[in-house]
Amino acid sequence: MKAEIFQDVANLPTIMVIFGATGDLTNRKLIPALYNLDRQGLLPDTFQIIAFARKNLTTKEFCEYSKSQISKYKVAQIEDVTWKRFTRRINYLHGDFKEDQAYTHLAKELNKIDSDLGVCTHKIFYLAISPDLYERVFQGIGHTRLNQICQNLKDTRVVIEKPFGRNLDSFLKLNAQVSSVFAEEQIYRIDHFLGKETVQNILYFKAGNPVFMSDWSESRIDTIDIVMHETLGVEDRAAYYDSYGQLRDMIQSHMLQLAALILAEIPESMDASTISKNKEEVLNSIYIENIKRDVHRAQYSEGVVEGKLVNAYAEEKGVKTNSITETYVRIKAKVKGGKWHGLKINLETGKRMPEKKTEIRLHYKSAEPTKGLVGKNCLIFRLQPSEGISLEMQVKKPNNAKLETVTMNFDYDRSFREILPDAYEKILLDVIRMSKNLFPSAAELEASWKFTDMIVDEWRNDNIEIAKYPAGTLVIN
């Protein structure tokens, strides 16, 4: 069957196959996001979901199970009429990912849908499963040639979630596995944080505001602070988190991506390959002069967060005895080469912090054009929870000959009536519409892993006892 050419990328006939359809990720994130997109009329007219998992369920039973999970975790407001309409898009298929027969069955189902529709649909394979199963699933997809069912690579995409390995070697192995079946243009690596509207706005802000961009370089900007603070602990992620820690979980992915977006050259067009290449150059230019001096780690002890007494990390359920996993990291880094040469970048992230806050602060170099009047500015991207942009500037204080700092604010919720979309809604829409602008490439991730691996190697050879801080504070002992 030949693939038809559809001019409207927002309305491409599509089938999404969700591997691991009965898992937490599917029912807490994917199904709620797809349901909300459907309610808003944003899914293609022809959009089918094949929920693929090992449990022996009927389609009706799966839909009832999914609805109960959404209600349990309160991740979406379900309306009976719109839910009933949405579930018409779903077909449940059970099979063991370790058996070839499951993929043969899946291939027959995909071909049947295409035959019934009379068109070769776009295929999206979403791996909502443990990374331990990736290799077998890639083998199954390759064996049954599901990756090229329409003889057009662009018509088929695969979506994988972080973590993308736990170090450079494991990432390269994972990448070799997926690349043996899919071309780079088909691979969508999800960092859900990049789906936030406030993060995606960084590129657009830079392109649309020449007043700031006329000299967007180290010659004007002295330091950039990127802060990601959470009040939460490890919650139900202890088994995963204790083997990764804050460095791999937050800095290797989210924070280095934010740094890359801020420093990357403005692309001539919003072309995914150009954006990715620009970010890759930035990631390869960030370095640490002295890891022992410039990198600090700590782990939270018992304390009070938002008025409640919370356990120490070492006492969290699922954490290994005598764990030295870091829950806080502060890094002083620099940039080498290009217009940002010598720029200082401070990265700070931690769990059980005094407040939830994610922001990027660009500190402009101070100047004294008039003796006694020192000018200084700070541009702040507020990513959560109060999304917006602020500019700190100096003004004359009334009845005084001194300057005082005031803040000019842009707030999303005040300026736009639209509710900011959930990150997964935005990500899924980008996958469906084949927009790869903010999906990290293999080259970007390789550069990020090289950066964090150097720190891990240093820690491995360091016998110093990990510092502690009381939960709800920033007091490092």
CSV table of C-alpha atoms in Angstrom, one decimal:
chain,number,residue,atom,x,y,z
A,1,MET,CA,0.0,0.0,0.0
A,2,LYS,CA,1.5,3.4,-1.0
A,3,ALA,CA,1.7,6.1,1.6
A,4,GLU,CA,-0.5,9.1,0.7
A,5,ILE,CA,0.9,12.6,1.0
A,6,PHE,CA,-1.0,14.7,3.5
A,7,GLN,CA,-0.3,18.5,3.4
A,8,ASP,CA,-1.8,19.1,6.8
A,9,VAL,CA,0.7,17.8,9.3
A,10,ALA,CA,-1.8,18.4,12.1
A,11,ASN,CA,-4.2,15.9,10.6
A,12,LEU,CA,-1.9,13.0,9.6
A,13,PRO,CA,-3.7,9.6,9.8
A,14,THR,CA,-1.8,8.0,12.6
A,15,ILE,CA,-1.7,4.9,14.8
A,16,MET,CA,0.1,5.1,18.1
A,17,VAL,CA,1.2,1.8,19.6
A,18,ILE,CA,1.9,2.1,23.4
A,19,PHE,CA,4.2,-0.7,24.7
A,20,GLY,CA,3.5,-1.1,28.4
A,21,ALA,CA,-0.1,0.1,28.2
A,22,THR,CA,-1.1,-1.1,31.7
A,23,GLY,CA,1.9,0.6,33.4
A,24,ASP,CA,2.0,3.8,35.5
A,25,LEU,CA,3.5,6.0,32.8
A,26,THR,CA,0.7,5.2,30.4
A,27,ASN,CA,-2.2,5.7,32.8
A,28,ARG,CA,-0.8,8.7,34.8
A,29,LYS,CA,0.6,10.6,31.8
A,30,LEU,CA,0.0,9.3,28.3
A,31,ILE,CA,-3.7,8.3,28.3
A,32,PRO,CA,-4.7,11.5,30.3
A,33,ALA,CA,-2.7,13.6,27.8
A,34,LEU,CA,-4.2,12.0,24.7
A,35,TYR,CA,-7.7,12.2,26.2
A,36,ASN,CA,-7.2,16.0,26.9
A,37,LEU,CA,-5.9,16.5,23.3
A,38,ASP,CA,-8.9,14.7,22.0
A,39,ARG,CA,-11.3,16.8,24.1
A,40,GLN,CA,-9.6,19.9,22.6
A,41,GLY,CA,-9.9,18.6,19.1
A,42,LEU,CA,-6.2,18.5,18.6
A,43,LEU,CA,-5.7,14.9,17.6
A,44,PRO,CA,-5.9,13.9,13.9
A,45,ASP,CA,-9.3,12.9,12.6
A,46,THR,CA,-7.9,9.4,12.0
A,47,PHE,CA,-6.0,8.6,15.1
A,48,GLN,CA,-6.0,5.1,16.6
A,49,ILE,CA,-4.3,3.8,19.8
A,50,ILE,CA,-3.2,0.3,20.1
A,51,ALA,CA,-2.6,-0.4,23.8
A,52,PHE,CA,-0.1,-3.2,23.9
A,53,ALA,CA,0.7,-5.1,27.1
A,54,ARG,CA,1.1,-8.5,28.7
A,55,LYS,CA,-2.2,-8.6,30.7
A,56,ASN,CA,-4.9,-10.6,29.1
A,57,LEU,CA,-7.6,-7.9,28.9
A,58,THR,CA,-10.4,-7.0,26.4
A,59,THR,CA,-10.4,-3.5,25.0
A,60,LYS,CA,-13.4,-2.7,27.2
A,61,GLU,CA,-11.6,-4.0,30.3
A,62,PHE,CA,-8.5,-2.0,29.5
A,63,CYS,CA,-10.6,1.3,29.0
A,64,GLU,CA,-12.3,0.7,32.4
A,65,TYR,CA,-9.0,0.0,34.1
A,66,SER,CA,-7.4,3.1,32.6
A,67,LYS,CA,-10.4,5.2,33.6
A,68,SER,CA,-10.1,3.9,37.2
A,69,GLN,CA,-6.4,4.7,37.3
A,70,ILE,CA,-7.0,8.3,36.0
A,71,SER,CA,-9.6,8.8,38.7
A,72,LYS,CA,-7.4,7.3,41.4
A,73,TYR,CA,-4.5,9.6,40.7
A,74,LYS,CA,-6.7,12.6,39.7
A,75,VAL,CA,-4.6,13.3,36.6
A,76,ALA,CA,-7.5,14.4,34.4
A,77,GLN,CA,-11.2,15.4,34.7
A,78,ILE,CA,-13.2,12.8,32.9
A,79,GLU,CA,-16.5,13.6,31.2
A,80,ASP,CA,-18.6,10.5,30.3
A,81,VAL,CA,-19.5,11.8,26.8
A,82,THR,CA,-15.9,12.8,25.8
A,83,TRP,CA,-14.4,9.7,27.4
A,84,LYS,CA,-16.8,7.4,25.5
A,85,ARG,CA,-15.8,9.1,22.2
A,86,PHE,CA,-12.1,8.9,23.1
A,87,THR,CA,-12.2,5.2,23.8
A,88,ARG,CA,-13.5,4.5,20.3
A,89,ARG,CA,-9.9,5.2,19.3
A,90,ILE,CA,-8.5,2.5,21.5
A,91,ASN,CA,-7.9,-1.2,20.7
A,92,TYR,CA,-6.2,-3.3,23.3
A,93,LEU,CA,-3.7,-6.0,22.3
A,94,HIS,CA,-2.1,-8.4,24.7
A,95,GLY,CA,1.2,-10.2,24.1
A,96,ASP,CA,4.6,-11.0,25.7
A,97,PHE,CA,7.3,-8.6,24.4
A,98,LYS,CA,9.8,-11.4,24.7
A,99,GLU,CA,8.0,-13.5,22.1
A,100,ASP,CA,8.2,-13.0,18.3
A,101,GLN,CA,4.5,-14.1,18.0
A,102,ALA,CA,3.5,-10.9,19.8
A,103,TYR,CA,5.1,-8.7,17.1
A,104,THR,CA,3.6,-10.8,14.3
A,105,HIS,CA,0.2,-10.3,15.9
A,106,LEU,CA,0.8,-6.6,16.2
A,107,ALA,CA,1.9,-6.3,12.5
A,108,LYS,CA,-1.3,-8.1,11.4
A,109,GLU,CA,-3.3,-5.6,13.5
A,110,LEU,CA,-1.6,-2.6,12.0
A,111,ASN,CA,-2.0,-3.9,8.5
A,112,LYS,CA,-5.7,-4.6,9.2
A,113,ILE,CA,-6.3,-1.0,10.4
A,114,ASP,CA,-4.6,0.4,7.3
A,115,SER,CA,-6.6,-1.9,5.0
A,116,ASP,CA,-9.9,-0.9,6.7
A,117,LEU,CA,-9.0,2.8,6.4
A,118,GLY,CA,-7.6,2.4,2.8
A,119,VAL,CA,-4.5,4.4,3.7
A,120,CYS,CA,-1.0,3.7,5.0
A,121,THR,CA,-1.1,5.5,8.3
A,122,HIS,CA,1.8,7.0,10.2
A,123,LYS,CA,3.0,4.7,13.0
A,124,ILE,CA,4.3,5.8,16.4
A,125,PHE,CA,5.8,3.3,18.7
A,126,TYR,CA,5.8,4.6,22.3
A,127,LEU,CA,8.0,2.6,24.7
A,128,ALA,CA,6.4,3.2,28.1
A,129,ILE,CA,8.4,0.3,29.5
A,130,SER,CA,11.5,-0.4,31.6
A,131,PRO,CA,14.7,0.3,29.7
A,132,ASP,CA,15.6,-3.3,30.4
A,133,LEU,CA,13.1,-4.4,27.8
A,134,TYR,CA,14.2,-1.9,25.1
A,135,GLU,CA,16.6,-4.3,23.3
A,136,ARG,CA,14.1,-7.1,23.0
A,137,VAL,CA,11.4,-4.7,21.7
A,138,PHE,CA,13.7,-3.2,19.1
A,139,GLN,CA,14.6,-6.7,18.0
A,140,GLY,CA,10.9,-7.6,17.7
A,141,ILE,CA,10.1,-4.5,15.8
A,142,GLY,CA,13.1,-5.1,13.4
A,143,HIS,CA,12.3,-8.8,13.0
A,144,THR,CA,8.7,-8.1,11.8
A,145,ARG,CA,9.9,-4.9,9.9
A,146,LEU,CA,7.3,-2.8,11.7
A,147,ASN,CA,9.8,0.1,11.5
A,148,GLN,CA,9.3,0.4,7.7
A,149,ILE,CA,5.7,-0.9,7.3
A,150,CYS,CA,5.0,1.9,4.9
A,151,GLN,CA,8.3,1.9,3.1
A,152,ASN,CA,8.8,5.5,4.2
A,153,LEU,CA,11.0,6.1,7.2
A,154,LYS,CA,9.4,9.5,8.0
A,155,ASP,CA,6.0,7.8,8.4
A,156,THR,CA,7.3,5.8,11.4
A,157,ARG,CA,8.6,7.1,14.7
A,158,VAL,CA,9.8,5.6,18.0
A,159,VAL,CA,9.5,7.4,21.3
A,160,ILE,CA,11.7,6.5,24.3
A,161,GLU,CA,11.8,8.0,27.8
A,162,LYS,CA,14.7,9.0,29.9
A,163,PRO,CA,16.9,7.8,31.5
A,164,PHE,CA,18.9,7.3,28.3
A,165,GLY,CA,21.4,5.0,30.0
A,166,ARG,CA,23.2,5.8,33.3
A,167,ASN,CA,26.6,6.8,31.9
A,168,LEU,CA,28.2,7.3,28.5
A,169,ASP,CA,28.9,3.6,27.8
A,170,SER,CA,25.4,2.5,28.6
A,171,PHE,CA,24.0,5.3,26.5
A,172,LEU,CA,26.1,4.4,23.5
A,173,LYS,CA,24.9,0.8,23.9
A,174,LEU,CA,21.3,1.9,24.1
A,175,ASN,CA,21.7,4.2,21.1
A,176,ALA,CA,23.3,1.4,19.0
A,177,GLN,CA,20.3,-0.8,19.8
A,178,VAL,CA,17.7,1.7,18.7
A,179,SER,CA,19.8,2.9,15.8
A,180,SER,CA,20.0,-0.6,14.4
A,181,VAL,CA,16.3,-0.4,13.7
A,182,PHE,CA,15.5,3.3,13.4
A,183,ALA,CA,17.2,6.2,11.7
A,184,GLU,CA,18.0,9.2,13.8
A,185,GLU,CA,15.2,11.2,12.2
A,186,GLN,CA,12.7,8.6,13.5
A,187,ILE,CA,13.9,8.6,17.1
A,188,TYR,CA,12.2,10.9,19.6
A,189,ARG,CA,13.9,10.9,23.0
A,190,ILE,CA,11.6,12.4,25.5
A,191,ASP,CA,12.8,14.8,28.2
A,192,HIS,CA,9.4,15.8,29.5
A,193,PHE,CA,10.8,19.0,31.0
A,194,LEU,CA,11.5,20.3,27.5
A,195,GLY,CA,7.8,20.0,26.8
A,196,LYS,CA,7.0,22.9,29.1
A,197,GLU,CA,5.7,26.0,27.3
A,198,THR,CA,8.0,28.2,29.4
A,199,VAL,CA,11.0,26.2,28.3
A,200,GLN,CA,10.0,26.2,24.6
A,201,ASN,CA,9.5,29.9,24.9
A,202,ILE,CA,13.3,30.5,25.4
A,203,LEU,CA,14.1,30.1,21.7
A,204,TYR,CA,11.2,32.3,20.7
A,205,PHE,CA,12.1,35.0,23.2
A,206,LYS,CA,15.6,35.1,21.9
A,207,ALA,CA,14.4,35.4,18.3
A,208,GLY,CA,11.7,38.0,19.0
A,209,ASN,CA,13.5,40.4,21.3
A,210,PRO,CA,16.5,42.1,19.6
A,211,VAL,CA,16.9,44.6,22.5
A,212,PHE,CA,18.3,41.7,24.5
A,213,MET,CA,20.0,39.8,21.6
A,214,SER,CA,22.0,42.7,20.1
A,215,ASP,CA,25.0,41.5,22.2
A,216,TRP,CA,23.9,38.2,23.7
A,217,SER,CA,27.4,37.1,24.8
A,218,GLU,CA,30.0,37.0,27.5
A,219,SER,CA,30.9,40.6,26.7
A,220,ARG,CA,27.6,41.7,28.3
A,221,ILE,CA,26.6,38.8,30.6
A,222,ASP,CA,28.8,37.9,33.5
A,223,THR,CA,27.2,34.8,35.1
A,224,ILE,CA,24.2,32.5,34.5
A,225,ASP,CA,22.5,30.8,37.4
A,226,ILE,CA,20.3,27.8,36.7
A,227,VAL,CA,18.3,26.6,39.7
A,228,MET,CA,16.0,23.6,40.0
A,229,HIS,CA,14.7,23.2,43.6
A,230,GLU,CA,12.1,20.6,44.7
A,231,THR,CA,10.3,20.3,48.0
A,232,LEU,CA,9.5,16.7,47.3
A,233,GLY,CA,11.7,13.8,48.3
A,234,VAL,CA,12.1,10.6,46.3
A,235,GLU,CA,8.5,9.6,46.8
A,236,ASP,CA,7.9,6.2,45.1
A,237,ARG,CA,11.1,6.4,42.8
A,238,ALA,CA,13.6,5.3,45.4
A,239,ALA,CA,14.6,2.1,43.6
A,240,TYR,CA,15.5,4.1,40.4
A,241,TYR,CA,16.7,7.3,42.1
A,242,ASP,CA,19.1,5.6,44.5
A,243,SER,CA,21.2,4.2,41.6
A,244,TYR,CA,21.1,7.5,39.7
A,245,GLY,CA,21.1,10.5,42.1
A,246,GLN,CA,20.5,14.2,41.4
A,247,LEU,CA,23.4,14.6,39.1
A,248,ARG,CA,22.2,12.1,36.6
A,249,ASP,CA,18.5,12.6,37.1
A,250,MET,CA,18.5,16.4,36.8
A,251,ILE,CA,21.7,17.9,35.6
A,252,GLN,CA,22.6,15.5,32.9
A,253,SER,CA,19.2,16.0,31.2
A,254,HIS,CA,17.1,19.0,32.3
A,255,MET,CA,19.7,21.5,33.4
A,256,LEU,CA,22.3,21.1,30.7
A,257,GLN,CA,19.5,21.3,28.1
A,258,LEU,CA,18.4,24.6,29.7
A,259,ALA,CA,22.0,25.9,29.5
A,260,ALA,CA,22.1,24.8,25.8
A,261,LEU,CA,18.9,26.6,25.0
A,262,ILE,CA,20.0,29.8,26.6
A,263,LEU,CA,23.5,29.9,25.0
A,264,ALA,CA,22.8,28.4,21.6
A,265,GLU,CA,22.9,30.6,18.5
A,266,ILE,CA,19.5,31.7,17.2
A,267,PRO,CA,18.6,29.4,14.3
A,268,GLU,CA,17.8,31.0,10.9
A,269,SER,CA,14.7,28.8,10.9
A,270,MET,CA,13.0,26.6,13.5
A,271,ASP,CA,14.7,23.6,12.0
A,272,ALA,CA,15.3,20.6,14.3
A,273,SER,CA,18.7,19.7,12.9
A,274,THR,CA,20.0,23.3,13.2
A,275,ILE,CA,18.7,23.7,16.7
A,276,SER,CA,20.2,20.4,17.8
A,277,LYS,CA,23.6,21.2,16.2
A,278,ASN,CA,23.7,24.6,18.0
A,279,LYS,CA,22.9,23.0,21.3
A,280,GLU,CA,25.5,20.3,20.8
A,281,GLU,CA,28.2,22.9,20.3
A,282,VAL,CA,27.2,24.6,23.5
A,283,LEU,CA,27.2,21.3,25.5
A,284,ASN,CA,30.7,20.4,24.2
A,285,SER,CA,31.9,23.8,25.3
A,286,ILE,CA,30.9,23.6,29.0
A,287,TYR,CA,33.6,22.5,31.4
A,288,ILE,CA,34.6,22.4,35.1
A,289,GLU,CA,38.1,23.8,36.0
A,290,ASN,CA,38.5,21.8,39.2
A,291,ILE,CA,35.9,19.2,40.1
A,292,LYS,CA,37.0,18.8,43.8
A,293,ARG,CA,36.7,22.6,44.3
A,294,ASP,CA,33.8,23.5,42.0
A,295,VAL,CA,31.4,20.6,42.5
A,296,HIS,CA,29.5,20.1,45.8
A,297,ARG,CA,27.1,17.3,46.7
A,298,ALA,CA,25.0,16.6,49.8
A,299,GLN,CA,22.1,14.4,51.0
A,300,TYR,CA,19.1,15.6,53.0
A,301,SER,CA,18.6,14.5,56.6
A,302,GLU,CA,15.5,14.7,58.7
A,303,GLY,CA,13.8,18.1,58.7
A,304,VAL,CA,10.7,20.1,58.2
A,305,VAL,CA,9.2,20.9,54.7
A,306,GLU,CA,6.1,23.0,54.3
A,307,GLY,CA,5.3,22.6,57.9
A,308,LYS,CA,5.6,18.8,58.0
A,309,LEU,CA,8.3,16.6,59.5
A,310,VAL,CA,10.0,14.4,56.8
A,311,ASN,CA,12.4,11.5,57.0
A,312,ALA,CA,16.0,11.7,56.1
A,313,TYR,CA,16.9,10.3,52.6
A,314,ALA,CA,18.6,7.3,54.2
A,315,GLU,CA,15.3,6.4,55.9
A,316,GLU,CA,13.2,6.6,52.8
A,317,LYS,CA,11.6,3.3,51.7
A,318,GLY,CA,13.6,1.5,49.1
A,319,VAL,CA,16.9,3.4,49.7
A,320,LYS,CA,19.9,1.1,50.3
A,321,THR,CA,21.5,1.1,53.7
A,322,ASN,CA,24.4,3.6,54.0
A,323,SER,CA,23.6,5.0,50.6
A,324,ILE,CA,25.8,7.9,49.6
A,325,THR,CA,23.5,9.0,46.7
A,326,GLU,CA,23.4,12.7,46.4
A,327,THR,CA,20.1,14.6,46.6
A,328,TYR,CA,21.7,18.0,46.1
A,329,VAL,CA,24.4,19.2,43.7
A,330,ARG,CA,26.0,22.6,43.0
A,331,ILE,CA,28.4,23.1,40.1
A,332,LYS,CA,30.5,26.0,39.1
A,333,ALA,CA,31.2,25.6,35.4
A,334,LYS,CA,32.6,27.7,32.6
A,335,VAL,CA,32.4,28.0,28.8
A,336,LYS,CA,35.4,27.7,26.5
A,337,GLY,CA,35.6,29.1,23.0
A,338,GLY,CA,33.3,31.3,20.9
A,339,LYS,CA,31.4,34.4,22.0
A,340,TRP,CA,30.7,32.9,25.5
A,341,HIS,CA,34.3,32.1,26.3
A,342,GLY,CA,34.9,32.7,30.0
A,343,LEU,CA,31.2,32.8,30.9
A,344,LYS,CA,30.5,31.4,34.4
A,345,ILE,CA,27.5,29.0,34.8
A,346,ASN,CA,26.3,27.9,38.1
A,347,LEU,CA,24.0,24.9,38.3
A,348,GLU,CA,22.2,24.1,41.5
A,349,THR,CA,19.5,21.4,42.1
A,350,GLY,CA,18.2,19.6,45.1
A,351,LYS,CA,15.3,17.7,46.7
A,352,ARG,CA,13.6,18.7,50.0
A,353,MET,CA,14.5,22.3,49.4
A,354,PRO,CA,12.7,25.2,51.2
A,355,GLU,CA,10.6,26.0,48.2
A,356,LYS,CA,9.8,24.7,44.7
A,357,LYS,CA,11.6,26.9,42.1
A,358,THR,CA,13.0,26.5,38.7
A,359,GLU,CA,14.6,29.6,37.1
A,360,ILE,CA,17.4,30.8,34.9
A,361,ARG,CA,19.0,34.1,36.0
A,362,LEU,CA,21.3,36.0,33.6
A,363,HIS,CA,23.4,38.5,35.5
A,364,TYR,CA,24.6,41.3,33.2
A,365,LYS,CA,27.9,42.9,33.9
A,366,SER,CA,27.7,46.0,36.0
A,367,ALA,CA,28.7,49.4,34.6
A,368,GLU,CA,29.4,52.9,36.1
A,369,PRO,CA,28.9,55.4,33.3
A,370,THR,CA,28.3,58.1,35.8
A,371,LYS,CA,30.5,58.2,38.9
A,372,GLY,CA,28.6,56.9,41.9
A,373,LEU,CA,25.8,55.3,39.9
A,374,VAL,CA,26.5,51.6,39.3
A,375,GLY,CA,24.1,50.0,36.8
A,376,LYS,CA,23.3,46.4,36.9
A,377,ASN,CA,20.5,44.2,35.4
A,378,CYS,CA,19.3,40.6,35.8
A,379,LEU,CA,17.0,38.8,33.3
A,380,ILE,CA,15.1,36.0,34.9
A,381,PHE,CA,13.2,33.1,33.2
A,382,ARG,CA,10.8,31.8,35.7
A,383,LEU,CA,9.9,28.2,34.6
A,384,GLN,CA,7.9,27.1,37.6
A,385,PRO,CA,5.8,27.5,39.6
A,386,SER,CA,5.0,31.2,38.7
A,387,GLU,CA,5.8,31.0,35.0
A,388,GLY,CA,7.0,34.1,33.3
A,389,ILE,CA,10.0,36.5,32.7
A,390,SER,CA,11.3,39.2,35.0
A,391,LEU,CA,13.8,42.0,34.4
A,392,GLU,CA,15.6,43.6,37.4
A,393,MET,CA,16.6,47.1,36.6
A,394,GLN,CA,17.8,50.2,38.4
A,395,VAL,CA,15.7,53.4,38.9
A,396,LYS,CA,16.1,56.6,40.9
A,397,LYS,CA,14.5,56.3,44.3
A,398,PRO,CA,12.1,59.2,45.0
A,399,ASN,CA,13.6,62.0,47.1
A,400,ASN,CA,17.0,60.4,46.9
A,401,ALA,CA,20.0,60.5,44.6
A,402,LYS,CA,20.5,56.7,44.8
A,403,LEU,CA,19.5,53.9,42.5
A,404,GLU,CA,17.2,51.2,43.7
A,405,THR,CA,16.4,47.8,42.1
A,406,VAL,CA,12.9,47.3,40.8
A,407,THR,CA,11.4,44.4,38.9
A,408,MET,CA,9.4,44.4,35.7
A,409,ASN,CA,7.3,41.2,35.3
A,410,PHE,CA,5.6,39.2,32.6
A,411,ASP,CA,3.3,36.5,33.9
A,412,TYR,CA,1.8,33.9,31.7
A,413,ASP,CA,-1.4,33.5,33.7
A,414,ARG,CA,-2.0,37.3,33.5
A,415,SER,CA,-1.1,37.8,29.8
A,416,PHE,CA,-2.8,34.8,28.3
A,417,ARG,CA,-6.2,33.3,29.0
A,418,GLU,CA,-5.1,29.9,27.7
A,419,ILE,CA,-4.2,27.4,30.3
A,420,LEU,CA,-0.6,26.3,29.8
A,421,PRO,CA,-0.7,22.8,28.4
A,422,ASP,CA,0.7,19.8,30.3
A,423,ALA,CA,4.2,18.9,29.2
A,424,TYR,CA,3.1,15.5,27.9
A,425,GLU,CA,0.3,17.0,25.8
A,426,LYS,CA,2.8,19.3,24.1
A,427,ILE,CA,5.3,16.5,23.6
A,428,LEU,CA,2.8,14.1,22.2
A,429,LEU,CA,1.5,16.7,19.8
A,430,ASP,CA,5.0,17.4,18.6
A,431,VAL,CA,5.6,13.7,18.0
A,432,ILE,CA,2.3,13.4,16.1
A,433,ARG,CA,3.1,16.5,14.0
A,434,MET,CA,6.7,15.4,13.4
A,435,SER,CA,8.2,18.4,15.2
A,436,LYS,CA,11.6,17.4,16.7
A,437,ASN,CA,12.7,20.9,17.7
A,438,LEU,CA,13.2,20.2,21.4
A,439,PHE,CA,13.9,16.5,21.4
A,440,PRO,CA,17.5,15.9,22.4
A,441,SER,CA,19.7,14.3,19.7
A,442,ALA,CA,22.1,11.4,20.3
A,443,ALA,CA,25.0,13.9,19.9
A,444,GLU,CA,23.6,16.2,22.6
A,445,LEU,CA,23.2,13.3,25.0
A,446,GLU,CA,26.7,12.0,24.3
A,447,ALA,CA,28.1,15.5,25.2
A,448,SER,CA,25.9,15.6,28.4
A,449,TRP,CA,27.1,12.2,29.6
A,450,LYS,CA,30.7,13.1,29.0
A,451,PHE,CA,30.2,16.1,31.3
A,452,THR,CA,28.5,14.2,34.2
A,453,ASP,CA,30.7,11.1,33.8
A,454,MET,CA,33.8,13.2,34.7
A,455,ILE,CA,32.1,14.2,38.0
A,456,VAL,CA,31.0,10.6,38.8
A,457,ASP,CA,34.5,9.3,38.2
A,458,GLU,CA,35.9,11.9,40.6
A,459,TRP,CA,33.4,11.0,43.2
A,460,ARG,CA,34.1,7.3,42.8
A,461,ASN,CA,37.8,8.0,43.8
A,462,ASP,CA,36.8,10.4,46.6
A,463,ASN,CA,36.4,8.8,50.0
A,464,ILE,CA,35.1,11.9,51.7
A,465,GLU,CA,31.8,11.4,53.6
A,466,ILE,CA,28.9,13.0,51.8
A,467,ALA,CA,27.7,16.2,53.4
A,468,LYS,CA,24.2,16.5,54.9
A,469,TYR,CA,21.6,19.3,55.0
A,470,PRO,CA,18.3,19.3,57.0
A,471,ALA,CA,15.3,18.8,54.8
A,472,GLY,CA,13.6,22.2,54.1
A,473,THR,CA,16.9,24.1,54.3
A,474,LEU,CA,19.9,25.0,52.3
A,475,VAL,CA,22.3,24.7,55.2
A,476,ILE,CA,25.0,22.2,54.1
A,477,ASN,CA,26.9,20.7,56.9
